Structures are given as structure tokens and as C-alpha cells.
CSV table of C-alpha atoms in Angstrom, one decimal:
chain,number,residue,atom,x,y,z
A,1,ILE,CA,55.2,242.1,-126.8
A,2,CYS,CA,52.0,243.6,-128.8
A,3,ARG,CA,51.9,247.0,-130.1
A,4,LEU,CA,49.3,249.4,-131.7
A,5,HIS,CA,51.5,252.1,-132.8
A,6,ASN,CA,51.8,255.8,-134.0
A,7,PHE,CA,53.5,256.5,-137.2
A,8,HIS,CA,53.8,258.5,-140.1
A,9,LEU,CA,53.2,258.4,-144.7
A,10,VAL,CA,55.0,261.1,-146.0
A,11,ASP,CA,54.9,261.3,-149.7
A,12,TRP,CA,56.9,265.3,-150.6
A,13,GLU,CA,58.2,264.1,-153.6
A,14,SER,CA,54.8,264.7,-155.5
A,15,GLY,CA,51.9,263.9,-153.0
A,16,PRO,CA,50.4,265.6,-150.7
A,17,HIS,CA,53.2,266.5,-148.2
A,18,LYS,CA,55.5,268.5,-151.3
A,19,ASP,CA,54.4,271.3,-150.5
A,20,ASN,CA,56.4,271.2,-147.3
A,21,GLU,CA,59.3,269.6,-148.8
A,22,ALA,CA,61.8,271.9,-146.7
A,23,LEU,CA,60.5,270.4,-142.9
A,24,TRP,CA,60.5,266.3,-143.9
A,25,LYS,CA,64.4,266.8,-146.1
A,26,THR,CA,64.8,267.7,-142.3
A,27,LEU,CA,63.1,265.1,-140.8
A,28,TYR,CA,63.5,262.7,-143.3
A,29,PRO,CA,65.5,262.7,-145.3
A,30,GLU,CA,65.6,259.5,-146.1
A,31,LYS,CA,63.0,258.2,-148.1
A,32,PRO,CA,61.5,261.2,-150.3
A,33,VAL,CA,58.5,258.9,-150.4
A,34,PHE,CA,57.7,256.6,-146.8
A,35,GLY,CA,54.8,254.4,-147.1
A,36,ILE,CA,52.8,251.8,-145.0
A,37,LEU,CA,55.1,248.8,-145.5
A,38,ASP,CA,57.9,251.4,-144.9
A,39,TYR,CA,55.9,251.1,-141.3
A,40,GLU,CA,56.2,248.2,-140.8
A,41,ALA,CA,59.4,247.0,-142.1
A,42,LEU,CA,60.9,249.6,-138.8
A,43,ILE,CA,59.1,247.6,-136.4
A,44,LEU,CA,59.8,244.3,-137.4
A,45,GLY,CA,63.2,244.4,-139.7
A,46,ASP,CA,65.2,244.6,-136.7
A,47,GLY,CA,64.7,241.7,-134.4
A,48,ALA,CA,62.3,243.7,-131.8
A,49,PRO,CA,59.7,241.2,-129.6
A,50,VAL,CA,57.1,243.4,-131.0
A,51,GLU,CA,54.0,241.8,-132.9
A,52,LEU,CA,52.0,244.8,-134.6
A,53,LEU,CA,48.5,244.9,-134.1
A,54,GLY,CA,47.9,247.6,-136.5
A,55,GLY,CA,48.8,251.6,-135.8
A,56,MET,CA,47.8,255.2,-136.0
A,57,PHE,CA,48.3,257.1,-138.5
A,58,ILE,CA,49.1,260.8,-138.2
A,59,GLU,CA,48.4,263.7,-139.6
A,60,ALA,CA,52.0,264.7,-141.5
A,61,ASN,CA,52.6,267.9,-141.3
A,62,ALA,CA,50.5,268.7,-145.0
A,63,THR,CA,50.1,271.8,-145.3
A,64,GLN,CA,46.9,273.9,-144.3
A,65,ALA,CA,45.0,273.2,-148.7
A,66,LYS,CA,45.9,269.7,-148.6
A,67,ARG,CA,44.6,268.0,-145.2
A,68,ILE,CA,41.7,266.9,-147.4
A,69,GLU,CA,44.0,265.4,-149.3
A,70,GLU,CA,46.3,263.4,-147.4
A,71,ALA,CA,43.9,261.9,-145.6
A,72,LEU,CA,42.8,260.6,-148.8
A,73,TRP,CA,45.6,259.6,-149.8
A,74,VAL,CA,46.8,258.2,-146.3
A,75,ASP,CA,43.3,255.4,-146.1
A,76,LYS,CA,44.7,254.1,-149.9
A,77,GLN,CA,47.7,254.1,-149.0
A,78,LEU,CA,46.8,251.6,-146.3
A,79,ASP,CA,45.0,249.2,-148.4
A,80,VAL,CA,48.5,248.3,-149.2
A,81,SER,CA,49.0,246.4,-146.0
A,82,THR,CA,46.6,243.6,-144.9
A,83,ARG,CA,46.5,244.9,-140.7
A,84,PRO,CA,43.7,247.3,-139.0
A,85,TYR,CA,45.2,250.9,-139.3
A,86,GLY,CA,43.0,253.9,-138.2
A,87,ILE,CA,44.0,257.7,-139.5
A,88,VAL,CA,43.4,260.9,-138.0
A,89,SER,CA,43.5,263.2,-140.2
A,90,GLY,CA,45.2,266.5,-140.0
A,91,ILE,CA,42.6,270.4,-139.4
A,92,ASP,CA,42.6,273.6,-139.4
A,93,LEU,CA,41.4,275.1,-136.2
A,94,GLN,CA,41.0,278.3,-137.8
A,95,ALA,CA,39.7,277.6,-140.0
A,96,ASP,CA,35.2,276.5,-141.4
A,97,ILE,CA,36.2,272.8,-140.0
A,98,THR,CA,32.7,272.3,-141.8
A,99,GLU,CA,34.0,270.1,-144.8
A,100,THR,CA,37.5,268.5,-143.1
A,101,ILE,CA,34.7,266.0,-140.9
A,102,SER,CA,32.3,266.0,-143.1
A,103,VAL,CA,35.3,264.4,-145.8
A,104,ASN,CA,37.0,262.5,-143.0
A,105,ARG,CA,34.1,261.1,-141.6
A,106,THR,CA,33.3,258.5,-145.1
A,107,LEU,CA,36.4,257.1,-144.1
A,108,PRO,CA,35.6,254.4,-142.0
A,109,ARG,CA,39.4,254.2,-140.3
A,110,PHE,CA,39.0,258.1,-139.4
A,111,ARG,CA,39.4,258.0,-135.7
A,112,GLY,CA,40.5,261.9,-135.1
A,113,PHE,CA,42.3,265.3,-135.4
A,114,ARG,CA,45.6,267.3,-135.0
A,115,ASN,CA,46.2,270.3,-135.9
A,116,ILE,CA,50.4,270.6,-134.6
A,117,LEU,CA,49.8,274.3,-132.0
A,118,ASN,CA,53.7,274.8,-131.6
A,119,TRP,CA,54.0,278.3,-131.2
A,120,ASP,CA,57.2,280.4,-130.3
A,121,GLU,CA,57.5,283.8,-130.5
A,122,GLY,CA,60.5,285.4,-132.6
A,123,ALA,CA,61.4,281.2,-134.5
A,124,ALA,CA,61.5,281.5,-137.6
A,125,VAL,CA,60.4,279.1,-138.6
A,126,ASN,CA,57.4,276.9,-136.0
A,127,MET,CA,56.6,272.9,-135.8
A,128,ASP,CA,54.1,274.5,-138.7
A,129,PRO,CA,55.4,276.6,-140.9
A,130,GLU,CA,52.3,277.8,-141.6
A,131,VAL,CA,51.4,278.9,-137.9
A,132,ASN,CA,52.6,282.1,-136.5
A,133,THR,CA,50.5,282.6,-133.6
A,134,ASN,CA,49.6,281.2,-130.4
A,135,ARG,CA,46.5,279.9,-131.4
A,136,PHE,CA,44.7,278.7,-128.3
A,137,LEU,CA,44.6,282.6,-127.8
A,138,GLU,CA,42.0,283.1,-130.4
A,139,ASP,CA,38.2,282.8,-130.6
A,140,LYS,CA,37.2,280.7,-133.6
A,141,VAL,CA,39.8,277.8,-132.1
A,142,ARG,CA,38.9,277.9,-129.3
A,143,ALA,CA,34.8,277.5,-130.5
A,144,ASN,CA,36.4,274.9,-133.1
A,145,PHE,CA,36.8,272.6,-129.7
A,146,LYS,CA,33.5,272.6,-128.7
A,147,VAL,CA,32.3,272.4,-132.7
A,148,MET,CA,35.0,268.5,-132.5
A,149,GLU,CA,33.7,267.7,-129.0
A,150,ALA,CA,30.2,267.6,-130.2
A,151,GLU,CA,31.2,265.8,-133.1
A,152,ASP,CA,33.3,263.2,-131.1
A,153,VAL,CA,36.1,262.7,-131.9
A,154,SER,CA,39.3,262.6,-130.6
A,155,PHE,CA,42.2,265.2,-130.7
A,156,GLU,CA,46.3,265.1,-130.4
A,157,LEU,CA,47.4,268.1,-128.7
A,158,MET,CA,51.1,269.8,-130.0
A,159,LEU,CA,52.0,272.3,-128.2
A,160,ASN,CA,55.1,274.0,-125.7
A,161,PRO,CA,56.3,274.3,-122.0
A,162,HIS,CA,55.0,277.4,-122.0
A,163,GLN,CA,51.8,277.1,-123.6
A,164,TYR,CA,50.6,274.6,-120.8
A,165,GLN,CA,48.4,276.9,-119.0
A,166,VAL,CA,46.7,279.2,-121.9
A,167,ALA,CA,45.9,275.4,-123.1
A,168,ALA,CA,44.2,274.0,-119.9
A,169,ASP,CA,42.0,277.0,-120.0
A,170,VAL,CA,40.6,275.6,-123.0
A,171,LEU,CA,40.5,272.0,-122.9
A,172,ASP,CA,38.1,273.1,-119.2
A,173,THR,CA,35.5,274.6,-122.0
A,174,VAL,CA,35.6,271.0,-123.6
A,175,PRO,CA,35.0,267.8,-120.8
A,176,ASN,CA,34.4,265.2,-123.4
A,177,LEU,CA,36.8,265.7,-125.6
A,178,ARG,CA,39.1,263.0,-125.5
A,179,VAL,CA,42.4,265.0,-125.7
A,180,ILE,CA,45.8,262.4,-126.5
A,181,ILE,CA,48.9,264.4,-125.4
A,182,ASP,CA,51.7,263.8,-128.5
A,183,HIS,CA,55.1,263.1,-127.2
A,184,ARG,CA,55.5,264.1,-122.9
A,185,GLY,CA,54.2,267.0,-124.1
A,186,PHE,CA,56.9,267.6,-126.9
A,187,PRO,CA,59.8,269.4,-124.0
A,188,LYS,CA,62.8,269.7,-126.1
A,189,THR,CA,65.6,269.8,-123.3
A,190,ILE,CA,66.3,268.2,-120.1
A,191,ASP,CA,66.3,271.3,-118.6
A,192,GLN,CA,62.4,271.0,-119.7
A,193,ILE,CA,61.4,267.8,-118.1
A,194,THR,CA,62.4,268.6,-115.0
A,195,SER,CA,61.7,272.6,-114.6
A,196,GLU,CA,57.9,273.7,-112.8
A,197,GLU,CA,56.9,275.1,-116.4
A,198,TYR,CA,56.5,271.7,-117.2
A,199,TRP,CA,55.6,269.5,-114.5
A,200,ASN,CA,53.2,272.5,-112.7
A,201,GLY,CA,51.0,272.0,-116.4
A,202,MET,CA,51.2,268.0,-116.3
A,203,LYS,CA,49.1,268.2,-113.3
A,204,ARG,CA,47.0,270.2,-114.6
A,205,PHE,CA,46.0,268.9,-117.6
A,206,ALA,CA,46.3,265.1,-115.5
A,207,ALA,CA,43.8,266.4,-113.2
A,208,MET,CA,41.5,266.1,-116.5
A,209,PRO,CA,40.1,262.7,-116.8
A,210,ASN,CA,39.4,263.3,-120.4
A,211,VAL,CA,42.9,263.6,-121.2
A,212,PHE,CA,45.4,261.0,-121.6
A,213,MET,CA,49.5,261.4,-122.6
A,214,LYS,CA,51.3,259.6,-125.7
A,215,ILE,CA,54.9,258.9,-123.6
A,216,SER,CA,57.5,259.1,-126.7
A,217,PHE,CA,59.5,260.7,-129.1
A,218,PHE,CA,62.5,260.5,-127.0
A,219,GLY,CA,64.8,262.6,-129.3
A,220,ARG,CA,63.5,264.9,-128.8
A,221,THR,CA,64.3,265.6,-125.7
A,222,ASP,CA,67.7,264.3,-125.7
A,223,ALA,CA,68.9,263.6,-129.2
A,224,LYS,CA,71.9,261.9,-128.1
A,225,TRP,CA,71.4,260.1,-125.1
A,226,GLU,CA,73.1,262.0,-122.6
A,227,ASN,CA,70.5,262.6,-119.9
A,228,GLY,CA,68.7,259.1,-121.4
A,229,ALA,CA,68.2,257.5,-117.6
A,230,THR,CA,66.7,260.9,-117.1
A,231,VAL,CA,63.9,260.8,-119.9
A,232,ILE,CA,63.0,257.1,-118.4
A,233,GLU,CA,62.5,258.6,-114.8
A,234,LYS,CA,60.7,261.8,-115.8
A,235,SER,CA,59.0,259.4,-118.0
A,236,ILE,CA,57.8,257.0,-115.4
A,237,GLU,CA,56.3,259.7,-113.0
A,238,LEU,CA,54.4,261.0,-116.5
A,239,ILE,CA,52.5,257.3,-116.3
A,240,GLN,CA,52.5,257.8,-112.3
A,241,LEU,CA,50.8,261.0,-113.0
A,242,PHE,CA,48.2,260.7,-115.1
A,243,THR,CA,48.0,256.3,-114.0
A,244,PRO,CA,48.5,253.9,-116.7
A,245,GLN,CA,45.1,254.2,-118.1
A,246,ARG,CA,46.0,257.6,-119.4
A,247,CYS,CA,49.1,256.4,-120.8
A,248,MET,CA,50.1,254.7,-124.1
A,249,PHE,CA,53.5,253.6,-125.9
A,250,ALA,CA,53.7,255.2,-128.3
A,251,THR,CA,55.9,255.4,-131.9
A,252,ASN,CA,57.3,258.4,-134.2
A,253,PHE,CA,58.7,256.7,-137.2
A,254,PRO,CA,59.9,257.6,-139.5
A,255,VAL,CA,61.0,260.5,-137.1
A,256,ASP,CA,62.2,259.1,-134.5
A,257,ASN,CA,64.9,256.8,-137.0
A,258,ALA,CA,66.5,260.2,-138.2
A,259,GLU,CA,69.5,260.6,-137.7
A,260,VAL,CA,68.9,264.2,-136.4
A,261,PHE,CA,67.0,262.9,-133.7
A,262,GLY,CA,69.6,260.0,-132.6
A,263,ALA,CA,68.4,257.0,-135.5
A,264,TRP,CA,66.5,255.5,-133.1
A,265,THR,CA,65.2,251.5,-134.4
A,266,MET,CA,62.8,249.5,-132.9
A,267,GLN,CA,65.2,247.0,-130.8
A,268,ARG,CA,66.6,250.3,-129.0
A,269,MET,CA,62.2,251.9,-128.1
A,270,VAL,CA,61.8,248.3,-126.8
A,271,GLU,CA,63.9,248.8,-124.8
A,272,ALA,CA,63.7,252.2,-123.7
A,273,PHE,CA,59.6,251.3,-123.1
A,274,ASN,CA,60.7,248.4,-121.3
A,275,ALA,CA,62.9,250.0,-119.2
A,276,ILE,CA,59.8,252.4,-118.0
A,277,GLY,CA,57.0,249.9,-117.8
A,278,LYS,CA,59.1,247.3,-115.5
A,279,ASP,CA,57.8,248.3,-111.9
A,280,PHE,CA,54.4,248.3,-113.4
A,281,SER,CA,52.0,245.8,-113.0
A,282,ALA,CA,51.3,243.0,-116.1
A,283,GLU,CA,47.8,244.5,-116.0
A,284,GLU,CA,49.1,248.6,-116.2
A,285,GLN,CA,52.2,247.3,-118.6
A,286,ALA,CA,48.9,246.0,-121.1
A,287,CYS,CA,47.3,249.6,-120.5
A,288,LEU,CA,50.9,251.1,-121.5
A,289,TRP,CA,51.4,248.6,-124.3
A,290,ARG,CA,47.9,248.6,-126.1
A,291,GLU,CA,44.9,248.8,-124.2
A,292,THR,CA,44.7,253.0,-123.7
A,293,ALA,CA,45.3,253.2,-127.5
A,294,LEU,CA,42.0,251.3,-128.0
A,295,ARG,CA,40.1,252.3,-125.9
A,296,VAL,CA,40.8,255.8,-126.3
A,297,TYR,CA,40.6,255.2,-130.5
A,298,ARG,CA,37.9,253.0,-130.5
A,299,MET,CA,39.6,250.7,-132.0
A,300,ASP,CA,37.3,247.0,-132.0
A,301,LEU,CA,39.7,244.9,-133.3
A,302,ALA,CA,37.3,241.8,-133.0
A,303,ALA,CA,34.7,243.8,-135.1
A,304,GLY,CA,37.2,244.1,-138.2
A,305,ASP,CA,38.0,248.4,-136.9
A,306,GLY,CA,40.2,249.3,-139.7
A,307,LEU,CA,41.2,246.2,-142.1
A,308,PRO,CA,42.0,246.9,-145.3
A,309,ARG,CA,38.4,246.7,-147.9
A,310,ARG,CA,39.2,243.7,-151.0
């Protein structure tokens, strides 16, 4: 099985994530510094039948003031490996994003941005502690979606199910922005992935040909895996809705591996992905395992995209 994986690198000891130390102590207390070789060890170290092609770093919730620093730090970290990797950097869509785009454009590995926009009214802490409003309603955020479209970057969509409809309103205005919905739309419970709210939103997103889906982070929905069969079933339905050509399997290491989310190993992840993909054709499975990711992130491995500088 050849994979292009998604992952985070973190240094909350003295690096760009120190200002968000409390979050990372909750998400992954096992390693204050989680580097690229740690990630590769999680993928390859437990005997799972995986050939690691490379992967895509996804911003790791550095604070707004540290997001450019995080991108530069990660770029240096990736040089330690011999494999090709891309970078999806952090961005603050409430701000002027000119400098963030400009600096990231200097990094050959750069592919796109993520701004975690999950918001729940009354929550003590949202996924990004600095997000305290439903940003999809804000004029500056909506304008910056159009800036990203003009810049021809990708954008990772992180949100909660109750935000789907207003997010879809925003995406209607940027039909040429490549949007990747992270973690199956971030459903928190089994009830959510069987709800009308969830599927009405997903049907609206699926009608947009520029929107793609990551099948990932199962522990978010069912950490104890008491209803794993339902998570598998609904993941299959998502792929059928979006089509395999617009879906990709993804890891979320090191968060997948955290005890609070079920301590997933790569072996266990492969078993879940195989259960989801087994009835799709060989060509469709190739899309799920690698081809969709290569296309949407514009990673040309034959041309040497993402390789370390030597």
C-alpha cells in the first residue's frame, strides 16, 4: 500500500507551539517535540503493510503570531528526511494575509493553508483558542477566501457540523479554490454522523466540484471504538457521495496516536482503511490511497516535488 500521509510536527517545549502548550499537552503529551523521524517511525515502525511515499504537513495550531515561524521551522525539520513532503501552513483569515502568503511562497514545499475555524457558542475553549466567533460570517474572512482563490492555493476546511451551511455559503463565492474538508467534517459523536444536519451539509459540499474530503481522525468520533462499524459505514457513504476521485485516506499523527483518541497505530489505521475501501475498484482505491492527494496538492513526485535540499 503506497500512501501520501498527513501529519503534524510539534515543538511545544521551546519551538513555535510553546504558546499553545496547554493544547498540545492535552492532544499529545507523550512527546513535547515530535519531529519528522518520529512521524515516520509511527507509520513504519509497527509492521503495517505500508510504503511511505511522503506526506503533507498540516499546520499544528501555532498561535496566530507564530504561524509564519511555524512554517519556516517545519521546512527545516523536513530536510532531516529523505522523503518528499509538502507544507500546508497556518494562516489567520481575520488579518491581512499578504505577508503570510509572501513568506510561504518562498518555500518550494508550500501547497496551501489551514485556519481552524471550529466554533461553538459558549464553549470554554474552541479548537483554536483564539477563535471566539463564527468567522464564516465575517466580511474580512470572506474576502480572504477570495484572496486565496486568486493565489491558487489549497485550503483545509476545519469546522463543526452546525457551521456547514454558512461555510457552504462562503464556498459558493470561491468556485476555483481547492478546498479539502478535514477529518470527515469533524463530527464529534455517532449521533452527529447520522444526523440530517451532517448529511445535508455534506450533500451541499459534495455538489461543489472543487471540494475534496479527507477520511480521517476516527478517534474524534468514537475514541473507544464502540460503534466502529457505524464509523466505517458512514465513511463509505461519504466516499460514495463525493466519489473516490475527490476523497483521500489520511492519518492525523501524532494526534491519532494519543490515548484520549484511542491510541491508534498505523496497523490499526490500515485495517480501518481496508474495511472502508475493500468494495471499491483498484483504480478507486488508488485514488483513496494516493492519487487524489497527489492531484489536489499538486505533488509531482517524478519531478522531485517536496524533496529535501542537499
